[in-house]
Structures are given as structure tokens and as C-alpha cells.
Amino acid sequence: MSLRMRQLTVACLQINTHWGTDVLSSIRHADALLAPLLQVPNSPCSSTNRIRSGKKPDILVLPELAFTGYGFPSRAAITPYLEPTGRGVSTQWAQRTAQKIGCHVIVGYPELPDESSMGAKEEGPIFNSAVVVEPSGTVVFNYRKHFLYEADEKWGASPGQEGFGSLDLKIKPARTVSENEEEMGVRVAMGLCMDLNPEKFEAPFAKFEFGNFAVASKADVIIFPMAWLAFGGAETNGEKAAAATADGQTVEDEPDWKTVHYWARRLTPVVLQYAQADQPKPTNTIFVASNRCGVEDGKTTYAGSSCVLQFCSDASVRLIATLPKESEGVLLTDVTI
């Protein structure tokens, strides 16, 4: 079989936002972090902001509820931040950014879908959602979180009834590995954070709901905006979880490896489609997780560790790139599908 190896460039923004803060301030902060993508940088990038000069992504992914923060304690608390489907401030930002960079942009936001209820935000279903915008600025998909976490239920989110998300993106890559093509179709399977877990933490671990969905969808790329908690979930008095060595030196901020390994385990069916299938998928599958970082409300610690994994046609799993647990920044990397 002749393999059609295609190259993509993907980016994740890892940001620390808190509920109750001004959304426009969060957007300005995101723009500052993304400045090397919005204009070619004149100096080398830092170890955290891993952007090579002149490099542009095909797909940019932001976290779950990217600009609002995540830990809303009630419906009343999140009400001022609710946005109409595909038309709110988060979507407008995604449209501007997609056009500036020339890429697809995916961003999480709190959705109030019923236009007639915009004047009475205290009523009607609301959703934890993510919008997909193509380079022209056109909204092409709106996804509603299917499996809710307890934090979503606190502020009254309803589960998306359509199941997990899948869509096809048309991408003009800068180059391809094995052949020239002006535009390529990329099949995307999409979820939000808790969607990767067993349903309500009650389903058998080995049911692998999202992993099986990704295989059934024949996904090339799996995309997850996240607000994923660090293992342990909280830190005393909001202090940094910096470990110290015997000589008193502070250990460098590293990824939360337990989290990254867990994400890979939850996609076991994606590995098995190569290892056990009679007709294994002939191309690689990429997993892109864009997580938030930091401590919210002085007690809830997020795992950061935004990463790109490659599930390879030889049934191996490769870590392509990752960010640390605690630091904000942009991850930009090439992948082969």
C-alpha cells in the first residue's frame, strides 16, 4: 500500500485565566502570548514560548473556556460570561486570529444557544462549547461537551446531545512529505476535557468511549481543548508545587507526566487499530491537547502539559512536543499524518 504522508503544523496556547476576570483582558493576554504568530518575531523564542521565527500553524487550539476561566460556582456566576452560539466575543476573537494567521482556530467558550433568551440569561439550557473557525473567518463547527464534569454541573451546563464531535477540515499545507497537493482533507475527532474520561467516572475504564469514537470516525487528528486538573487537584494555600533537590535546587517546571500518560491510555483503541486490526489504518493519528495552567481560587490546580502525541502506523506512541505544567506559553510543532 502506498502511504500518503502529509505534514501539518499545529499550535496550542497554554494560558492561565480565572473566572471573574475581564474577558477582554484575557484576550489581550492571549494576543501577547501569540504575538510571535501574529507577527514574525525578531528575536529567538524562549524555552516556554516555543515558536520558530516565521513559522505559522495550520491549526491553533486554545483551552476549554479559554478566556473566562473554568471554576464557576453557580449559574449566576457564569451568566455575565455566556455567549451566543458562534457569535460572541470568543468567536469574534477566533475569527480575527484565524484571518491574521491564516489558520483554523478552535477555542472554548460558555454558550447560551437560544437567541430569544439572551435577554433572560438565567433561563434555558447552556453549554460548555468550543467553536471551530476556518482561515477565512467563517465558523464551520460548534461543539458542545458531551460528558460533563462535576464543575460543569455546578454552573448548570447541559450535556451536548449530539455525541462527540467530528468534522472535516480543508487545509493548504506549506509542504507535504510524499506528494504535492494544493489542499488536503483532514478528518478531526473533537472532544472537551471530561469527554476523554469514562462517562461520569462510572463506566468501565476499558469502555474507552472517546477512543472508540475516534477510531470509528477514522480521525486523522484528535483535538481536545482542556481545563484538566493536576493529579491531586489542589495545593495548600495556592503555593507552587516546585520540588526541591537534596542540595536545595528547585526542579525545573516539567510536564505533569501522569496526566500525559493518562491521556494516551484513554486512547488505547487508537493504538489497537494499528496493532490488532485486519486492515490497520495506513496513516498516523495525531492527538492535540490544549490545557490551561495555574491555580484558580487559590485551591484548584490545573495540569498544563499541553501536548501533541503521534499514534503511529507501527502501533507505537510518540510524544512529539509538550509544555510544562505551570508555565503559560505556545507550543508549535510539525506532525506527520
mmCIF file of N, CA and C in Angstrom, residues 220-282:
data_model
loop_
_atom_site.group_PDB
_atom_site.id
_atom_site.type_symbol
_atom_site.label_atom_id
_atom_site.label_comp_id
_atom_site.label_asym_id
_atom_site.label_seq_id
_atom_site.Cartn_x
_atom_site.Cartn_y
_atom_site.Cartn_z
ATOM 1 N N ASP A 220 -7.925 11.634 11.587
ATOM 2 C CA ASP A 220 -6.512 11.941 11.376
ATOM 3 C C ASP A 220 -5.950 12.709 12.568
ATOM 4 N N VAL A 221 -6.772 13.600 13.101
ATOM 5 C CA VAL A 221 -6.358 14.456 14.214
ATOM 6 C C VAL A 221 -7.448 14.435 15.281
ATOM 7 N N ILE A 222 -7.055 14.244 16.528
ATOM 8 C CA ILE A 222 -7.955 14.296 17.680
ATOM 9 C C ILE A 222 -7.636 15.579 18.433
ATOM 10 N N ILE A 223 -8.640 16.433 18.632
ATOM 11 C CA ILE A 223 -8.408 17.749 19.234
ATOM 12 C C ILE A 223 -9.196 17.869 20.524
ATOM 13 N N PHE A 224 -8.485 18.288 21.592
ATOM 14 C CA PHE A 224 -9.111 18.440 22.897
ATOM 15 C C PHE A 224 -8.718 19.772 23.546
ATOM 16 N N PRO A 225 -9.609 20.771 23.552
ATOM 17 C CA PRO A 225 -9.455 21.884 24.484
ATOM 18 C C PRO A 225 -9.701 21.359 25.901
ATOM 19 N N MET A 226 -8.850 21.771 26.858
ATOM 20 C CA MET A 226 -8.880 21.180 28.195
ATOM 21 C C MET A 226 -8.909 22.250 29.296
ATOM 22 N N ALA A 227 -9.507 21.857 30.428
ATOM 23 C CA ALA A 227 -9.267 22.522 31.720
ATOM 24 C C ALA A 227 -9.037 21.382 32.712
ATOM 25 N N TRP A 228 -7.991 20.635 32.462
ATOM 26 C CA TRP A 228 -7.724 19.365 33.141
ATOM 27 C C TRP A 228 -6.946 19.619 34.428
ATOM 28 N N LEU A 229 -7.448 19.035 35.511
ATOM 29 C CA LEU A 229 -6.811 19.220 36.809
ATOM 30 C C LEU A 229 -5.538 18.388 36.918
ATOM 31 N N ALA A 230 -4.584 18.924 37.679
ATOM 32 C CA ALA A 230 -3.392 18.160 38.008
ATOM 33 C C ALA A 230 -3.756 17.008 38.935
ATOM 34 N N PHE A 231 -2.988 15.947 38.903
ATOM 35 C CA PHE A 231 -3.210 14.860 39.848
ATOM 36 C C PHE A 231 -3.059 15.407 41.263
ATOM 37 N N GLY A 232 -4.041 15.178 42.105
ATOM 38 C CA GLY A 232 -4.075 15.791 43.431
ATOM 39 C C GLY A 232 -5.043 16.957 43.448
ATOM 40 N N GLY A 233 -5.078 17.745 42.352
ATOM 41 C CA GLY A 233 -6.112 18.750 42.145
ATOM 42 C C GLY A 233 -5.988 20.040 42.911
ATOM 43 N N ALA A 234 -5.305 20.071 44.048
ATOM 44 C CA ALA A 234 -5.241 21.281 44.870
ATOM 45 C C ALA A 234 -3.879 21.379 45.532
ATOM 46 N N GLU A 235 -3.505 22.603 45.860
ATOM 47 C CA GLU A 235 -2.245 22.862 46.541
ATOM 48 C C GLU A 235 -2.520 23.722 47.768
ATOM 49 N N THR A 236 -1.833 23.454 48.831
ATOM 50 C CA THR A 236 -2.036 24.209 50.056
ATOM 51 C C THR A 236 -1.735 25.684 49.842
ATOM 52 N N ASN A 237 -2.737 26.513 50.131
ATOM 53 C CA ASN A 237 -2.592 27.971 50.046
ATOM 54 C C ASN A 237 -2.161 28.435 48.665
ATOM 55 N N GLY A 238 -2.434 27.631 47.675
ATOM 56 C CA GLY A 238 -2.119 28.055 46.317
ATOM 57 C C GLY A 238 -0.646 28.124 46.020
ATOM 58 N N GLU A 239 0.193 27.474 46.815
ATOM 59 C CA GLU A 239 1.631 27.537 46.593
ATOM 60 C C GLU A 239 2.017 26.705 45.388
ATOM 61 N N LYS A 240 3.110 27.077 44.738
ATOM 62 C CA LYS A 240 3.598 26.322 43.601
ATOM 63 C C LYS A 240 4.084 24.954 44.055
ATOM 64 N N ALA A 241 3.885 23.974 43.203
ATOM 65 C CA ALA A 241 4.314 22.619 43.519
ATOM 66 C C ALA A 241 5.720 22.389 42.988
ATOM 67 N N ALA A 242 6.650 23.231 43.384
ATOM 68 C CA ALA A 242 8.028 23.108 42.945
ATOM 69 C C ALA A 242 8.774 22.179 43.891
ATOM 70 N N ALA A 243 9.357 21.128 43.350
ATOM 71 C CA ALA A 243 10.100 20.182 44.174
ATOM 72 C C ALA A 243 11.514 20.689 44.365
ATOM 73 N N ALA A 244 12.122 20.300 45.462
ATOM 74 C CA ALA A 244 13.493 20.705 45.759
ATOM 75 C C ALA A 244 14.383 19.483 45.836
ATOM 76 N N THR A 245 15.579 19.607 45.309
ATOM 77 C CA THR A 245 16.547 18.525 45.370
ATOM 78 C C THR A 245 17.264 18.562 46.703
ATOM 79 N N ALA A 246 18.137 17.582 46.931
ATOM 80 C CA ALA A 246 18.833 17.483 48.212
ATOM 81 C C ALA A 246 19.711 18.697 48.483
ATOM 82 N N ASP A 247 20.228 19.331 47.426
ATOM 83 C CA ASP A 247 21.100 20.491 47.629
ATOM 84 C C ASP A 247 20.325 21.806 47.612
ATOM 85 N N GLY A 248 18.974 21.715 47.638
ATOM 86 C CA GLY A 248 18.171 22.921 47.727
ATOM 87 C C GLY A 248 17.810 23.535 46.391
ATOM 88 N N GLN A 249 18.292 22.965 45.290
ATOM 89 C CA GLN A 249 17.980 23.484 43.964
ATOM 90 C C GLN A 249 16.526 23.157 43.601
ATOM 91 N N THR A 250 15.821 24.113 42.996
ATOM 92 C CA THR A 250 14.441 23.876 42.580
ATOM 93 C C THR A 250 14.403 23.139 41.252
ATOM 94 N N VAL A 251 13.581 22.113 41.198
ATOM 95 C CA VAL A 251 13.446 21.343 39.970
ATOM 96 C C VAL A 251 12.730 22.183 38.921
ATOM 97 N N GLU A 252 13.232 22.133 37.696
ATOM 98 C CA GLU A 252 12.630 22.895 36.605
ATOM 99 C C GLU A 252 11.173 22.470 36.398
ATOM 100 N N ASP A 253 10.346 23.445 36.048
ATOM 101 C CA ASP A 253 8.944 23.187 35.738
ATOM 102 C C ASP A 253 8.875 22.165 34.611
ATOM 103 N N GLU A 254 8.284 21.019 34.887
ATOM 104 C CA GLU A 254 8.181 19.939 33.918
ATOM 105 C C GLU A 254 6.720 19.646 33.611
ATOM 106 N N PRO A 255 6.472 18.907 32.561
ATOM 107 C CA PRO A 255 5.087 18.467 32.318
ATOM 108 C C PRO A 255 4.596 17.580 33.449
ATOM 109 N N ASP A 256 3.288 17.508 33.586
ATOM 110 C CA ASP A 256 2.662 16.574 34.520
ATOM 111 C C ASP A 256 2.582 15.228 33.792
ATOM 112 N N TRP A 257 3.611 14.423 33.972
ATOM 113 C CA TRP A 257 3.725 13.209 33.166
ATOM 114 C C TRP A 257 2.599 12.219 33.431
ATOM 115 N N LYS A 258 2.078 12.188 34.656
ATOM 116 C CA LYS A 258 0.949 11.305 34.940
ATOM 117 C C LYS A 258 -0.249 11.660 34.067
ATOM 118 N N THR A 259 -0.459 12.943 33.879
ATOM 119 C CA THR A 259 -1.573 13.396 33.045
ATOM 120 C C THR A 259 -1.357 13.009 31.588
ATOM 121 N N VAL A 260 -0.174 13.269 31.052
ATOM 122 C CA VAL A 260 0.112 12.950 29.658
ATOM 123 C C VAL A 260 -0.037 11.448 29.410
ATOM 124 N N HIS A 261 0.467 10.638 30.335
ATOM 125 C CA HIS A 261 0.349 9.180 30.186
ATOM 126 C C HIS A 261 -1.117 8.746 30.255
ATOM 127 N N TYR A 262 -1.887 9.379 31.118
ATOM 128 C CA TYR A 262 -3.303 9.038 31.232
ATOM 129 C C TYR A 262 -4.047 9.349 29.939
ATOM 130 N N TRP A 263 -3.771 10.520 29.359
ATOM 131 C CA TRP A 263 -4.414 10.874 28.098
ATOM 132 C C TRP A 263 -4.130 9.808 27.042
ATOM 133 N N ALA A 264 -2.874 9.359 26.969
ATOM 134 C CA ALA A 264 -2.516 8.340 25.982
ATOM 135 C C ALA A 264 -3.253 7.027 26.253
ATOM 136 N N ARG A 265 -3.369 6.642 27.529
ATOM 137 C CA ARG A 265 -4.071 5.403 27.883
ATOM 138 C C ARG A 265 -5.539 5.453 27.483
ATOM 139 N N ARG A 266 -6.140 6.621 27.635
ATOM 140 C CA ARG A 266 -7.557 6.741 27.296
ATOM 141 C C ARG A 266 -7.802 6.615 25.792
ATOM 142 N N LEU A 267 -6.755 6.647 25.009
ATOM 143 C CA LEU A 267 -6.873 6.486 23.565
ATOM 144 C C LEU A 267 -6.338 5.125 23.115
ATOM 145 N N THR A 268 -6.377 4.156 24.008
ATOM 146 C CA THR A 268 -5.903 2.805 23.691
ATOM 147 C C THR A 268 -6.491 2.249 22.389
ATOM 148 N N PRO A 269 -7.792 2.448 22.101
ATOM 149 C CA PRO A 269 -8.306 1.928 20.827
ATOM 150 C C PRO A 269 -7.600 2.484 19.599
ATOM 151 N N VAL A 270 -7.044 3.687 19.712
ATOM 152 C CA VAL A 270 -6.325 4.264 18.579
ATOM 153 C C VAL A 270 -5.041 3.479 18.325
ATOM 154 N N VAL A 271 -4.403 2.999 19.383
ATOM 155 C CA VAL A 271 -3.222 2.144 19.224
ATOM 156 C C VAL A 271 -3.622 0.791 18.652
ATOM 157 N N LEU A 272 -4.711 0.235 19.191
ATOM 158 C CA LEU A 272 -5.123 -1.103 18.789
ATOM 159 C C LEU A 272 -5.555 -1.166 17.328
ATOM 160 N N GLN A 273 -5.991 -0.039 16.766
ATOM 161 C CA GLN A 273 -6.387 -0.064 15.357
ATOM 162 C C GLN A 273 -5.192 -0.350 14.457
ATOM 163 N N TYR A 274 -3.993 -0.106 14.974
ATOM 164 C CA TYR A 274 -2.784 -0.443 14.235
ATOM 165 C C TYR A 274 -2.266 -1.836 14.605
ATOM 166 N N ALA A 275 -2.391 -2.192 15.882
ATOM 167 C CA ALA A 275 -1.785 -3.427 16.366
ATOM 168 C C ALA A 275 -2.621 -4.664 16.094
ATOM 169 N N GLN A 276 -3.960 -4.523 16.083
ATOM 170 C CA GLN A 276 -4.820 -5.698 16.034
ATOM 171 C C GLN A 276 -5.753 -5.754 14.828
ATOM 172 N N ALA A 277 -5.942 -4.663 14.163
ATOM 173 C CA ALA A 277 -6.917 -4.636 13.078
ATOM 174 C C ALA A 277 -6.456 -5.469 11.876
ATOM 175 N N ASP A 278 -7.392 -6.125 11.205
ATOM 176 C CA ASP A 278 -7.069 -6.881 9.998
ATOM 177 C C ASP A 278 -6.562 -5.959 8.894
ATOM 178 N N GLN A 279 -7.164 -4.776 8.818
ATOM 179 C CA GLN A 279 -6.717 -3.774 7.866
ATOM 180 C C GLN A 279 -6.409 -2.494 8.629
ATOM 181 N N PRO A 280 -5.197 -2.395 9.180
ATOM 182 C CA PRO A 280 -4.877 -1.235 10.020
ATOM 183 C C PRO A 280 -4.909 0.074 9.238
ATOM 184 N N LYS A 281 -5.231 1.126 9.941
ATOM 185 C CA LYS A 281 -5.236 2.465 9.337
ATOM 186 C C LYS A 281 -3.846 2.744 8.761
ATOM 187 N N PRO A 282 -3.759 3.182 7.500
ATOM 188 C CA PRO A 282 -2.457 3.315 6.851
ATOM 189 C C PRO A 282 -1.691 4.581 7.202
#
